[in-house]
Short mmCIF file of C-alpha atoms in Angstrom, two decimals:
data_model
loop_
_atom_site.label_atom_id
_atom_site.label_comp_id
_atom_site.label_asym_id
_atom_site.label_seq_id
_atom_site.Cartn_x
_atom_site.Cartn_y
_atom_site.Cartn_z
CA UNK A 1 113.95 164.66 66.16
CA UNK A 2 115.90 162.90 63.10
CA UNK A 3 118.75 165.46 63.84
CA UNK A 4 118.73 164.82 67.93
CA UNK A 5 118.64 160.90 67.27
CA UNK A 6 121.67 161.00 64.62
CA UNK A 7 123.91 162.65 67.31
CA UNK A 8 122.71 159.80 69.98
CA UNK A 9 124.07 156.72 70.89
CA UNK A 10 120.91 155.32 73.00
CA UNK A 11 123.09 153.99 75.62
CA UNK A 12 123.74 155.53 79.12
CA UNK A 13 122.13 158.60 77.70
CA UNK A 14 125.14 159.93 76.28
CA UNK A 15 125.80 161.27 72.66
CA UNK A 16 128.13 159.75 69.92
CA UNK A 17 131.82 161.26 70.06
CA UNK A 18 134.88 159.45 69.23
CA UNK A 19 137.25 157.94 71.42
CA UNK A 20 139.70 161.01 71.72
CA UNK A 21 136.23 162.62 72.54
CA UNK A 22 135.99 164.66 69.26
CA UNK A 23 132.92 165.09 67.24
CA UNK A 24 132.04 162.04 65.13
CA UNK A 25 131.57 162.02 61.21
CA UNK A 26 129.63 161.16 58.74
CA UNK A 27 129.32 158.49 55.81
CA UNK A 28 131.07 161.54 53.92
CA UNK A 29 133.20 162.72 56.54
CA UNK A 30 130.99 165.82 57.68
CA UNK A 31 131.25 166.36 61.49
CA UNK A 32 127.74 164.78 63.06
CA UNK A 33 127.04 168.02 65.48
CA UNK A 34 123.20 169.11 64.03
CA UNK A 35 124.92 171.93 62.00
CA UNK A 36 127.33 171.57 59.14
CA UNK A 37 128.55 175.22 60.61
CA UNK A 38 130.48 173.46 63.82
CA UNK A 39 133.05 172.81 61.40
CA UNK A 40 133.61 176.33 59.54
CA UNK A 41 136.93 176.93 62.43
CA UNK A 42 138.94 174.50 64.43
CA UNK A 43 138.28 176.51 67.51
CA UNK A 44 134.40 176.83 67.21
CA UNK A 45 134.63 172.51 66.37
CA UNK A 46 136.39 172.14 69.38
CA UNK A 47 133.81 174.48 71.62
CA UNK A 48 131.26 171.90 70.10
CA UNK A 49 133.07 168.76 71.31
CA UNK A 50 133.70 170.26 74.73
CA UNK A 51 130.00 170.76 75.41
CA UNK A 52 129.47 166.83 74.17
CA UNK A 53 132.24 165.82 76.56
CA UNK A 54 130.76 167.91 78.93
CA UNK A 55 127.02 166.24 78.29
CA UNK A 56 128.36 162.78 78.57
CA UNK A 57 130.29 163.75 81.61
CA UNK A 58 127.14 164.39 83.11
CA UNK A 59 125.39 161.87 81.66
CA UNK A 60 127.82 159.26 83.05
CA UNK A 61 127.34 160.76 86.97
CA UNK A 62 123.38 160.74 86.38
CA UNK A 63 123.82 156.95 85.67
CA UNK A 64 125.99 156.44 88.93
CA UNK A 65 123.50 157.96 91.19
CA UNK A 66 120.79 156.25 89.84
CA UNK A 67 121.07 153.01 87.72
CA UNK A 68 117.27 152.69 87.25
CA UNK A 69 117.48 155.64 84.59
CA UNK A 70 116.34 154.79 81.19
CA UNK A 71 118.80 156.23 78.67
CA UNK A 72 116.42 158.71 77.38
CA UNK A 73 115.92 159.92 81.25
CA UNK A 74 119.41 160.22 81.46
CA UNK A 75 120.02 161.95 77.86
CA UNK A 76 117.07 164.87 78.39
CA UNK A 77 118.40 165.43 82.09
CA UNK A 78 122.01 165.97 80.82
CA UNK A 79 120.67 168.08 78.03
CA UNK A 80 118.65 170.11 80.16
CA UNK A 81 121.93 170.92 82.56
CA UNK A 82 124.01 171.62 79.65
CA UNK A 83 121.52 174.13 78.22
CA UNK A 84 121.61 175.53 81.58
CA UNK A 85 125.07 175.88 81.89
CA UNK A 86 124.94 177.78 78.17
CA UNK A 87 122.16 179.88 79.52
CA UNK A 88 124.31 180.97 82.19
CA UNK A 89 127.41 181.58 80.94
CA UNK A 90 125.78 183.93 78.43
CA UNK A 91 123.49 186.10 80.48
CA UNK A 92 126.62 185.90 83.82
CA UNK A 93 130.06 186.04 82.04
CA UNK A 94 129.41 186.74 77.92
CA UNK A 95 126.56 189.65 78.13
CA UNK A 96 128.52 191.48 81.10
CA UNK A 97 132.19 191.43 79.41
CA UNK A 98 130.37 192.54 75.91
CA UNK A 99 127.94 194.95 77.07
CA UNK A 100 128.51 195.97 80.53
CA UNK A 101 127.50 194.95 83.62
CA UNK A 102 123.99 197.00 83.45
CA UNK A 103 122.67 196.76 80.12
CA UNK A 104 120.16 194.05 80.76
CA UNK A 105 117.57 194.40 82.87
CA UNK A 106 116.66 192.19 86.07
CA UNK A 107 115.12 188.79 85.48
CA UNK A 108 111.46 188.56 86.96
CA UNK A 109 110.58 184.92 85.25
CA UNK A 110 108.94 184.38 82.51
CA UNK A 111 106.63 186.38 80.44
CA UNK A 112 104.42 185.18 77.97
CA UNK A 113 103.55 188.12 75.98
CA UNK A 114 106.90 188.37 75.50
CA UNK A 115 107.73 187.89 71.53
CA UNK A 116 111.36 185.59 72.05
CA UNK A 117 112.00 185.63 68.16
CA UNK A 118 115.19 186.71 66.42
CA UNK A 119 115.15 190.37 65.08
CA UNK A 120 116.05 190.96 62.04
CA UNK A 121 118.64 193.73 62.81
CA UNK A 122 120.27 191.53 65.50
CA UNK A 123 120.98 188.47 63.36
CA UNK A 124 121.82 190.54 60.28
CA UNK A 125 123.88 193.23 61.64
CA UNK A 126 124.67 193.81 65.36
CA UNK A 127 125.56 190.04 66.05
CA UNK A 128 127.91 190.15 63.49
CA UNK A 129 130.14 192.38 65.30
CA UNK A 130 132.38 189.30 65.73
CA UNK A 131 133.63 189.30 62.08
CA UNK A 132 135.78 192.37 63.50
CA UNK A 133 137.15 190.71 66.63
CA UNK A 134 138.58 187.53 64.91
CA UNK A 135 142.68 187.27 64.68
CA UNK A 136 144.79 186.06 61.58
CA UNK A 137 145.72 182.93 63.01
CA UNK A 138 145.05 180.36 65.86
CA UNK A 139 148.01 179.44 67.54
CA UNK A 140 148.29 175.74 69.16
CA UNK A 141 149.81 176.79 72.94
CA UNK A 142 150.51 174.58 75.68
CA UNK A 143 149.62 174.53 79.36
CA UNK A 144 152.64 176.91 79.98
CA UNK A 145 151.22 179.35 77.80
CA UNK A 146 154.08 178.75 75.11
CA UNK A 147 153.81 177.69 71.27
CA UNK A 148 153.75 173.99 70.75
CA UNK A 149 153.55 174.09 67.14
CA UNK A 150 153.19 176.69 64.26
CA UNK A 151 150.24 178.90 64.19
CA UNK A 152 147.71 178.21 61.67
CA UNK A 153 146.14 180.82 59.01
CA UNK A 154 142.78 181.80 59.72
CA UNK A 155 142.56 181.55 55.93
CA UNK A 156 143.89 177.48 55.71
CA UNK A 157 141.28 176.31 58.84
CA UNK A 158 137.77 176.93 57.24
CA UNK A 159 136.32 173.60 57.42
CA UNK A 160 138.98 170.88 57.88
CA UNK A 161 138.05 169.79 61.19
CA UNK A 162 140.02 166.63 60.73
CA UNK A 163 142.74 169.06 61.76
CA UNK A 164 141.84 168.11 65.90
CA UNK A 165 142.66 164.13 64.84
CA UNK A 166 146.41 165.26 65.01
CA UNK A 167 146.24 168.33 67.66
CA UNK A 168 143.54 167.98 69.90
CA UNK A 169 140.90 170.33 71.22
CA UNK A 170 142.97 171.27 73.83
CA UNK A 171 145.50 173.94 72.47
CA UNK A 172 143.25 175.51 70.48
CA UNK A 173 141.07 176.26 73.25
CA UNK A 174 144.19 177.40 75.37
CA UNK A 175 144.59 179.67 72.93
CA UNK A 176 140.85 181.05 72.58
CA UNK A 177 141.75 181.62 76.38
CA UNK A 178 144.74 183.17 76.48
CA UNK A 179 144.70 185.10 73.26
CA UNK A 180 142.53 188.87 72.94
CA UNK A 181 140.68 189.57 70.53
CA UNK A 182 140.64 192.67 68.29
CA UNK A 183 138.83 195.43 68.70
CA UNK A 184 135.05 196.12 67.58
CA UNK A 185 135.54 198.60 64.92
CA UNK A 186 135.53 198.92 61.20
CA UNK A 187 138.62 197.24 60.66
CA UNK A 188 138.62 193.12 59.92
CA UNK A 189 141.45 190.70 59.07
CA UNK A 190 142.63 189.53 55.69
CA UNK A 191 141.77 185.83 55.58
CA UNK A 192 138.11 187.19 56.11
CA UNK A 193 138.09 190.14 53.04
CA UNK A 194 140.35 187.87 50.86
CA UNK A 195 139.82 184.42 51.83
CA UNK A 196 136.98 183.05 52.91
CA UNK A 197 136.23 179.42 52.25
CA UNK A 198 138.88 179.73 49.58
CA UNK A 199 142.22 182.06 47.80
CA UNK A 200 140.27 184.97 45.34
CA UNK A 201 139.40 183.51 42.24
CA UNK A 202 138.87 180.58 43.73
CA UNK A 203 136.10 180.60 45.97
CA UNK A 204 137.70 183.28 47.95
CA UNK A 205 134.95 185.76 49.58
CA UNK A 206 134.71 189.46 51.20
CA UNK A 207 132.77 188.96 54.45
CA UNK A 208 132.68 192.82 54.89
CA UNK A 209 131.21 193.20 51.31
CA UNK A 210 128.83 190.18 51.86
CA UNK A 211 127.55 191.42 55.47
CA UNK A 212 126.54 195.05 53.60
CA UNK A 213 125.29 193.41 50.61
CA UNK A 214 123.07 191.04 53.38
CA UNK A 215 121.96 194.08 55.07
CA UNK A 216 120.30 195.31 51.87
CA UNK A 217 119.10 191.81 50.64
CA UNK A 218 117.32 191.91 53.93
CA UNK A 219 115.79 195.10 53.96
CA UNK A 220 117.11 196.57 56.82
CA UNK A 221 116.42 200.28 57.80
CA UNK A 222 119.43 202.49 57.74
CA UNK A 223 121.78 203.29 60.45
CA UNK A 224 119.37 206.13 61.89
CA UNK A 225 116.46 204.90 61.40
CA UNK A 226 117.40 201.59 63.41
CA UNK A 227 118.34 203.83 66.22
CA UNK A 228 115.31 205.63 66.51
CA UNK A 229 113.12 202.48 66.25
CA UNK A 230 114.98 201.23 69.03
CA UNK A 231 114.15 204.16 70.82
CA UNK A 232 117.45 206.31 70.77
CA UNK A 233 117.90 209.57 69.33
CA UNK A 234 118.76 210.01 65.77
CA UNK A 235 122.29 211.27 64.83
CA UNK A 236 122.38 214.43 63.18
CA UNK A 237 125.98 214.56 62.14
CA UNK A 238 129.11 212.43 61.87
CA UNK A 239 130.83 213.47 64.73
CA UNK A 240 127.81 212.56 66.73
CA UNK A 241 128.59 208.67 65.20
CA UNK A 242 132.40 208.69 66.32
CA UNK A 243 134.99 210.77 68.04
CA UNK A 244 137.50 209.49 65.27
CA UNK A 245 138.33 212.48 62.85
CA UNK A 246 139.43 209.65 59.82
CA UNK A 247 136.16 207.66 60.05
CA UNK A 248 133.87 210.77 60.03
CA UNK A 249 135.50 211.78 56.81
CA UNK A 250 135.74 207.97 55.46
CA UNK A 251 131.60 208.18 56.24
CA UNK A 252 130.92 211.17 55.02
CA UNK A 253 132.74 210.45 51.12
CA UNK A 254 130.86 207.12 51.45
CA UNK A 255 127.71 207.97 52.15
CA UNK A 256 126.59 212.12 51.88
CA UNK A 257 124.42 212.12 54.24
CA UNK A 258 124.03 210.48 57.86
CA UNK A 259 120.45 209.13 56.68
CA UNK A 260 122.19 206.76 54.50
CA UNK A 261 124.53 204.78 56.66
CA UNK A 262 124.31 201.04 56.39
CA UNK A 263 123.35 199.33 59.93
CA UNK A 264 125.97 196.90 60.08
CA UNK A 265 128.92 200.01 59.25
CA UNK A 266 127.40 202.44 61.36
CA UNK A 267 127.04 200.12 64.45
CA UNK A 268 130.89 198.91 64.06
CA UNK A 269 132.06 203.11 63.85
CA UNK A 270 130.16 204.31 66.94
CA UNK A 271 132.44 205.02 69.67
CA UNK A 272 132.13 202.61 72.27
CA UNK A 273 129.98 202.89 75.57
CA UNK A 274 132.24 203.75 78.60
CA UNK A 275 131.53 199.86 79.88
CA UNK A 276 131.25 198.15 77.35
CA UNK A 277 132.72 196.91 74.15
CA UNK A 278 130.49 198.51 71.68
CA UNK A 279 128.84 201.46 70.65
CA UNK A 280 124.97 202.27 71.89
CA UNK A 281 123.06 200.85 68.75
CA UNK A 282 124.19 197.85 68.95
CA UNK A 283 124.52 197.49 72.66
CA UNK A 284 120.55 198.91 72.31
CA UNK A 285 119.94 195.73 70.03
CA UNK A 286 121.86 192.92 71.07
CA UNK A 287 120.40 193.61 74.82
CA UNK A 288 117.06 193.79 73.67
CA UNK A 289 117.54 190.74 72.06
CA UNK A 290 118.96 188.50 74.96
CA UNK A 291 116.22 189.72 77.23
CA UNK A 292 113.48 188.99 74.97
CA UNK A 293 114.69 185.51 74.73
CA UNK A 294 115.21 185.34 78.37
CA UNK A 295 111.71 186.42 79.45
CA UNK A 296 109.88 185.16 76.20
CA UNK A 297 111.38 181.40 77.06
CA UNK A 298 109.55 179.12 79.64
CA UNK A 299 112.35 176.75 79.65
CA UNK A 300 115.06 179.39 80.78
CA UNK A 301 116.75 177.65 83.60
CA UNK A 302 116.42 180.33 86.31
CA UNK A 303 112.29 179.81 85.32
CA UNK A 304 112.58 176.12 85.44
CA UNK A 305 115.32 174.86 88.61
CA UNK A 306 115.15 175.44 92.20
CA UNK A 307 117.33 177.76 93.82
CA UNK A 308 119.56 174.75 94.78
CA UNK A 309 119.87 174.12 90.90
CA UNK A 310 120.30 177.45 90.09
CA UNK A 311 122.96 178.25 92.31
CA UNK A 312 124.93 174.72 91.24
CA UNK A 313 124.58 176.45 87.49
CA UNK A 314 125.80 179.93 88.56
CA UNK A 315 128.43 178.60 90.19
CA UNK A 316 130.12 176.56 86.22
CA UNK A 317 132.15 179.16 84.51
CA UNK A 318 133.10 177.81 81.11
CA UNK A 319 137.04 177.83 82.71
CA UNK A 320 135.29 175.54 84.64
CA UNK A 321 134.03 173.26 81.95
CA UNK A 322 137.18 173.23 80.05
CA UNK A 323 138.89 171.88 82.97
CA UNK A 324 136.39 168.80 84.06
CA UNK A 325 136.68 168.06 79.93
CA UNK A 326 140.52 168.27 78.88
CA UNK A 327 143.93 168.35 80.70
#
């Protein structure tokens, strides 16, 4: 409650932002958005101040059709449509593009045996699949798809979110959307083996190195044994992990023996389903995961809004959001 009420400004039920409609800070400069984390990249700190332009957006229509509204009224309705809208764009645009279009099953509402928490193999390893997808450098383009200024290192824009004062959220979102990502495989750029949160010998981290090293501190299962708690067939030689000749051999000098594969390596060297963008373990876990906190969550929008609602949801993509909050 402490944490909802510092990001609040108790009037017309909209939250605090500043008045280029960026996130606002601290007595010490930290970005007020309930997790010191919104600011570790200029692109996720701008997807954070899009959703609170997007919240007081709403919040500003609520008040226009009906005046009477108390502020909280207003702030928990605009919450509750913005959550929505996240809901939706994860299970109707992100799940599909990531997994395929048939790797969750249908909803049927709400299920209260249904354990929603995280797994510790999701959070730990398969969700992490994103360290391998991230580029070098963000590049600030313009609405004609051109360069409007010089890229910036991956490397130089941990955690100076005071960067969007000069830039703006928009261009950096431009380029989120108009930029692909890398591939999901065993390869990851430099500014995240060499440079995280700071040069080496200076604060500078291996993410790859730290997300094996987590894997252990966490007691995770092996590669094989995730998959057959998960209810897939164990591997029984490389070449049943990946198709790639160089990676079999890289595996095999690394580890001896299939039995001894760390989860987060072996999920990131499995060839990739033939719809999706990853190989069967993780696709196996990360589904699992997003249906049990589907089904396990009483609030989930399609459980909670009429059809009317729900429709008006499904119909917001996030292009959609991006261009009701910038130009």
């Amino acid at each position: 409650q402490e944490t909802s009420d510092a990001l609040r400004s108790f009037v017309g039920g909209r939250l605090l932002a500043t008045d280029d409609g960026l996130l606002p800070t601290d007595e010490n400069g930290g970005i007020l958005a309930g997790d010191i984390r919104a600011a570790e990249n200029v692109v996720l700190t701008s997807m954070h101040a899009l959703f609170v332009r997007e919240h007081n957006r709403l919040a500003d229509e609520i008040s226009a059709d009906d005046p009477d509204l108390s502020d909280e009224e207003v702030f928990q309705e605009a919450r509750a449509i913005v959550i929505a809208q996240l809901q939706s764009i994860t299970y109707n645009e992100f799940l599909p593009a990531l997994l395929g279009n048939d790797a969750l099953s249908e909803y049927n509402g709400y299920d209260s045996s249904v354990d929603p928490s995280i797994a510790n193999e999701f959070s730990t390893a398969a969700f992490r699949f994103g360290h391998t997808t991230l580029n070098d450098e963000f590049r600030l383009v313009g609405n004609d798809g051109e360069d409007v200024d010089d890229p910036l290192s991956l490397a130089n824009s941990f955690f100076v979110p005071g960067l969007l004062e000069e830039t703006g959220i928009e261009s950096f979102l431009k380029y989120a959307a108009s930029t692909q990502s890398q591939e999901i495989d065993l390869e990851v750029v430099d500014s995240l083996r060499n440079f995280l949160f700071g040069p080496p010998g200076a604060g500078g981290f291996d993410l790859v190195s730290l997300n094996i090293q987590r894997g252990r501190d966490h007691g995770l299962a092996d590669y094989n044994a995730t998959r057959s708690a998960y209810g897939l067939d164990p591997v029984e030689t490389f070449e049943d992990i990946t198709s790639n000749e160089e990676i079999q051999a890289n595996l095999q000098s690394l580890y001896g023996d299939v039995d001894n594969i760390d989860l987060w390596v072996g999920i990131l060297a499995e060839d990739h389903t033939r719809d999706g963008s990853l190989g069967e373990t993780a696709t196996a876990i990360i589904a699992d995961q997003f249906e049990r906190l589907r089904d396990g969550d009483r609030f989930y929008y399609e459980n909670t809004m009429r059809d009317r609602e729900t429709r008006e949801i499904e119909r917001t993509t996030l292009a959609d959001i991006m261009e009701r909050n910038t130009n």
